[in-house]
């Protein structure tokens, strides 16, 4: 069998390559891809070749081929139909942390059945929702807290969507792009420009991937507030003002990263259970506001270059099947 896969081969340059696909062995499954999602932040850094050498091992996705910086086959949001493998999975839609590829063979244990109530297009948000869920666990939000989420990208909006469901939480999404207000409104979230961001926030989630966003988080944090840094800056150095009121206000700055289960749930939930919960949380139809596209898989080299050059708030859907 043959398969076609997207590879990044140089900074800002990708191509679709044909490759041999083995027949599934014992405990494996053959999946025909229906759709994949482009994670704008991380995949743009990979596409540009900006993964720091110190993070090459950490940033490998589960079924990545090749090595950073190039050539590399990268991606982690695939939805497909099982065509061969364990009888219980044949014909079922599944989610897999797999790069952009039209067919693939993987261990069946890496496939996660998709709830029937979640459309295929929306399923490509599963990896981002898993990240947002981990952020929520790291944040430990309390009922009634004042919360800021700085950065209205897909991960920031999904994290805000989860945090706002806690009773009594007063949450505002902050972004410098006024066009993102409409997306926030579609999710029922309050929105503010940076200069209008409320002060005295007891919890701040920074997901903007911009040094000025993190500076704003420090400036708007209340006494003994928690600041959760959910951005990944790649190879950029980030200046941070830890003088001024950082110590007198006893602020706490912590990182959140999806590779490990957040500490409050570690040992209580496995990675598979976390992803299953993320898929179930996608049943909310309002989350369709976070999707754009689809564009055909064959056009992915040009699409990826365009997305990397134009940051946006939405997850871009890549279609492999006319039904998407």
XYZ file of C-alpha atoms in Angstrom:
324
model
C 0.000 0.000 0.000
C 0.979 3.611 -0.522
C 0.264 6.675 1.585
C 0.774 10.400 1.094
C 2.187 12.477 3.943
C 3.106 16.120 4.516
C 6.772 16.825 5.300
C 8.488 20.090 6.198
C 11.792 20.047 4.319
C 13.231 23.568 4.867
C 12.237 26.778 6.678
C 8.780 27.656 5.368
C 8.813 24.876 2.745
C 6.712 21.706 2.786
C 5.803 18.967 0.343
C 3.463 15.992 0.087
C 5.475 12.787 -0.282
C 4.364 9.300 -1.236
C 5.621 6.541 1.027
C 5.188 2.812 1.528
C 2.589 1.750 4.073
C 2.972 -1.654 5.754
C 0.049 -3.987 6.246
C -1.241 -3.854 9.828
C 0.193 -6.545 12.082
C -1.143 -8.041 15.276
C -2.553 -5.334 17.515
C -2.347 -2.689 14.773
C -4.957 -0.874 12.711
C -5.142 0.775 9.298
C -6.830 4.189 9.396
C -8.155 6.193 6.436
C -7.890 9.858 7.359
C -10.975 12.072 7.139
C -9.500 15.306 8.510
C -6.542 16.756 10.340
C -6.163 20.037 12.182
C -3.298 22.500 11.991
C -2.174 23.725 15.411
C -1.274 27.291 14.467
C 1.230 28.020 17.228
C 3.386 24.917 17.527
C 3.163 23.853 13.896
C 4.117 27.332 12.691
C 7.289 27.152 14.809
C 8.086 23.691 13.421
C 7.381 24.849 9.867
C 9.762 27.783 10.350
C 12.482 25.577 11.846
C 12.376 27.370 15.192
C 12.385 24.425 17.574
C 15.412 24.985 19.859
C 18.045 22.241 19.778
C 17.575 21.785 23.524
C 13.901 20.912 22.937
C 14.236 18.518 19.988
C 13.532 15.457 22.127
C 10.810 17.110 24.233
C 8.887 18.451 21.227
C 8.682 15.186 19.308
C 5.057 14.254 18.747
C 4.076 10.612 19.377
C 4.171 9.372 15.756
C 6.544 11.916 14.247
C 8.919 10.811 11.493
C 12.220 12.508 10.752
C 14.053 14.844 13.088
C 14.098 18.551 13.845
C 14.752 20.821 12.198
C 14.305 19.106 8.774
C 13.033 16.997 7.145
C 10.257 16.228 9.577
C 6.728 14.820 9.408
C 4.881 16.568 12.217
C 1.314 16.954 13.460
C -0.937 15.543 16.157
C -4.603 15.934 15.291
C -5.967 13.282 12.924
C -9.503 11.912 12.645
C -10.187 8.872 10.505
C -12.043 5.608 9.961
C -10.527 2.231 10.816
C -10.389 0.061 7.680
C -8.511 -2.938 9.077
C -7.493 -4.140 12.518
C -9.327 -5.265 15.658
C -12.944 -6.162 14.889
C -14.281 -3.797 17.563
C -12.738 -0.800 15.757
C -13.442 -1.540 12.079
C -15.691 1.133 10.588
C -15.438 3.387 13.647
C -14.260 6.977 13.668
C -11.159 7.452 15.770
C -8.823 10.238 16.843
C -5.062 9.774 16.774
C -2.048 11.957 17.563
C -0.682 11.434 14.048
C 0.939 13.791 11.499
C -0.853 14.894 8.325
C -1.165 11.721 6.206
C -3.998 10.217 4.161
C -3.651 6.649 5.525
C -1.591 5.295 8.396
C -0.933 2.126 10.389
C -0.579 2.458 14.161
C -0.929 0.361 17.298
C -4.650 0.075 17.978
C -4.032 1.171 21.563
C -3.154 4.662 20.242
C -6.617 5.124 18.694
C -9.377 6.851 20.621
C -12.992 6.262 19.520
C -14.818 9.489 18.775
C -18.211 10.166 20.409
C -21.019 9.858 17.866
C -22.304 13.281 18.925
C -19.083 15.085 17.870
C -18.801 15.937 14.142
C -15.592 15.011 12.341
C -14.572 18.642 11.777
C -14.855 19.475 15.461
C -12.857 16.393 16.458
C -9.664 17.993 15.128
C -9.800 20.274 18.199
C -9.148 17.288 20.477
C -5.410 17.880 20.896
C -5.972 21.573 21.639
C -8.795 20.715 24.049
C -6.492 18.277 25.830
C -3.964 21.101 26.262
C -6.692 23.415 27.554
C -7.876 20.747 29.980
C -4.352 20.368 31.339
C -4.138 24.163 31.740
C -7.382 24.122 33.719
C -5.998 21.402 35.973
C -2.749 23.344 36.463
C -4.691 26.551 37.158
C -6.816 25.090 39.961
C -9.505 27.741 39.518
C -11.836 28.364 42.468
C -15.532 29.327 42.351
C -15.945 33.087 42.309
C -12.401 33.960 41.228
C -11.563 36.844 38.891
C -9.781 35.327 35.888
C -7.945 36.726 32.875
C -7.005 34.657 29.848
C -4.495 36.601 27.771
C -4.308 35.397 24.181
C -7.402 34.492 22.156
C -5.893 31.740 20.054
C -7.473 28.289 19.962
C -5.804 27.075 23.161
C -6.509 30.306 25.035
C -10.170 30.307 24.012
C -10.622 26.632 24.864
C -9.014 27.177 28.274
C -11.293 30.171 28.843
C -14.289 28.081 27.744
C -13.482 25.499 30.438
C -12.561 27.938 33.218
C -15.694 30.047 32.672
C -17.872 27.022 33.478
C -16.776 27.090 37.132
C -19.580 28.702 39.210
C -19.153 32.377 39.985
C -15.999 32.867 37.916
C -15.724 36.343 36.362
C -13.576 35.726 33.286
C -12.301 38.060 30.582
C -10.399 37.099 27.448
C -7.758 39.656 26.433
C -6.244 40.068 22.990
C -4.804 42.937 20.948
C -6.668 41.802 17.804
C -10.214 43.238 17.895
C -11.324 40.700 15.280
C -11.094 37.983 17.945
C -13.896 39.534 19.970
C -16.487 37.903 17.706
C -15.021 34.439 18.296
C -14.974 35.014 22.059
C -18.572 36.237 21.927
C -19.636 33.079 20.078
C -18.382 31.138 23.117
C -20.164 33.484 25.526
C -16.915 35.002 26.808
C -16.255 38.632 27.784
C -13.491 40.303 25.764
C -11.159 43.249 26.321
C -8.262 44.938 24.589
C -4.983 44.866 26.585
C -5.336 48.466 27.738
C -8.830 47.691 29.070
C -7.955 44.418 30.812
C -9.413 44.300 34.335
C -6.967 44.521 37.235
C -6.790 42.455 40.410
C -7.112 39.086 38.673
C -6.626 36.184 41.067
C -5.805 33.796 38.225
C -4.164 34.750 34.928
C -3.593 32.316 32.069
C -1.117 33.591 29.480
C -1.536 31.917 26.083
C -0.516 34.728 23.730
C 3.048 33.601 23.067
C 4.169 37.238 23.287
C 6.460 38.850 25.902
C 4.146 41.843 26.221
C 1.285 39.488 27.075
C 3.241 38.017 29.951
C 4.145 41.539 31.118
C 0.427 42.381 31.114
C -0.265 39.261 33.181
C 2.148 40.465 35.857
C 0.664 43.970 35.790
C -2.961 42.825 36.210
C -2.363 40.132 38.825
C -3.783 40.586 42.322
C -1.964 39.921 45.601
C -0.794 36.280 45.708
C -2.307 35.639 42.288
C -1.395 32.625 40.169
C -0.062 33.178 36.644
C -0.100 30.098 34.432
C 2.230 30.380 31.436
C 0.678 28.235 28.695
C 2.586 29.697 25.736
C 5.582 28.127 24.084
C 8.099 30.651 22.806
C 10.273 28.305 20.763
C 13.789 29.716 20.513
C 12.894 33.273 21.596
C 14.331 34.791 24.765
C 11.651 36.509 26.854
C 12.536 39.554 28.987
C 10.565 39.529 32.200
C 10.303 42.266 34.826
C 10.546 40.384 38.098
C 11.342 43.510 40.082
C 8.712 46.148 40.862
C 5.748 44.505 42.625
C 6.444 40.873 41.703
C 7.789 40.003 45.155
C 5.716 42.376 47.279
C 2.545 40.947 45.751
C 3.872 37.407 46.236
C 2.932 36.383 42.708
C 3.300 32.789 41.542
C 4.384 32.070 37.961
C 4.078 28.451 36.807
C 4.282 26.704 33.465
C 1.725 24.381 31.911
C 2.683 21.878 29.233
C 0.597 19.035 27.852
C 3.365 16.423 27.736
C 2.795 15.520 31.405
C -0.489 15.219 33.272
C -0.968 18.307 35.456
C 0.175 17.680 39.030
C -3.284 17.815 40.682
C -4.450 14.899 38.472
C -1.188 13.002 38.021
C -1.615 9.426 39.132
C -5.393 9.874 38.978
C -5.819 10.121 35.188
C -3.825 8.519 32.393
C -3.012 10.255 29.122
C -5.686 8.122 27.431
C -8.298 9.141 30.004
C -7.384 12.800 29.602
C -7.788 12.607 25.826
C -11.082 10.730 26.140
C -12.383 13.520 28.378
C -11.157 16.142 25.899
C -13.102 14.415 23.112
C -16.248 14.310 25.260
C -15.899 18.037 26.014
C -16.128 18.745 22.267
C -19.858 17.995 22.241
C -20.595 21.735 22.646
C -21.637 22.999 19.182
C -20.437 26.524 20.030
C -16.879 25.271 19.544
C -17.442 25.239 15.772
C -16.653 28.969 15.998
C -13.008 27.964 16.473
C -12.765 26.206 13.107
C -11.861 27.529 9.674
C -11.561 25.799 6.316
C -11.498 23.103 5.201
C -8.837 23.113 2.523
C -7.785 19.962 0.634
C -4.883 17.866 1.854
C -3.176 18.171 -1.549
C -2.910 21.941 -0.983
C -1.306 21.622 2.467
C 2.194 22.904 1.465
C 0.706 26.222 0.290
C -1.848 26.264 3.104
C 0.798 25.805 5.789
C 2.915 28.627 4.352
C -0.126 30.905 4.350
C -1.131 30.003 7.916
C 2.400 30.487 9.244
C 2.505 33.962 7.716
C -0.888 34.979 9.099
C -1.425 34.267 12.803
C -5.051 33.690 13.655
C -7.482 32.584 16.329
C -8.867 29.565 14.519
C -7.908 25.937 13.998
C -7.577 25.201 10.293
C -9.225 21.980 9.065
C -7.511 19.904 6.379
C -9.967 17.701 4.446
C -9.096 14.282 3.051
C -12.694 13.258 2.362
C -15.510 15.162 0.587
C -17.812 14.630 3.590
C -15.696 16.910 5.815
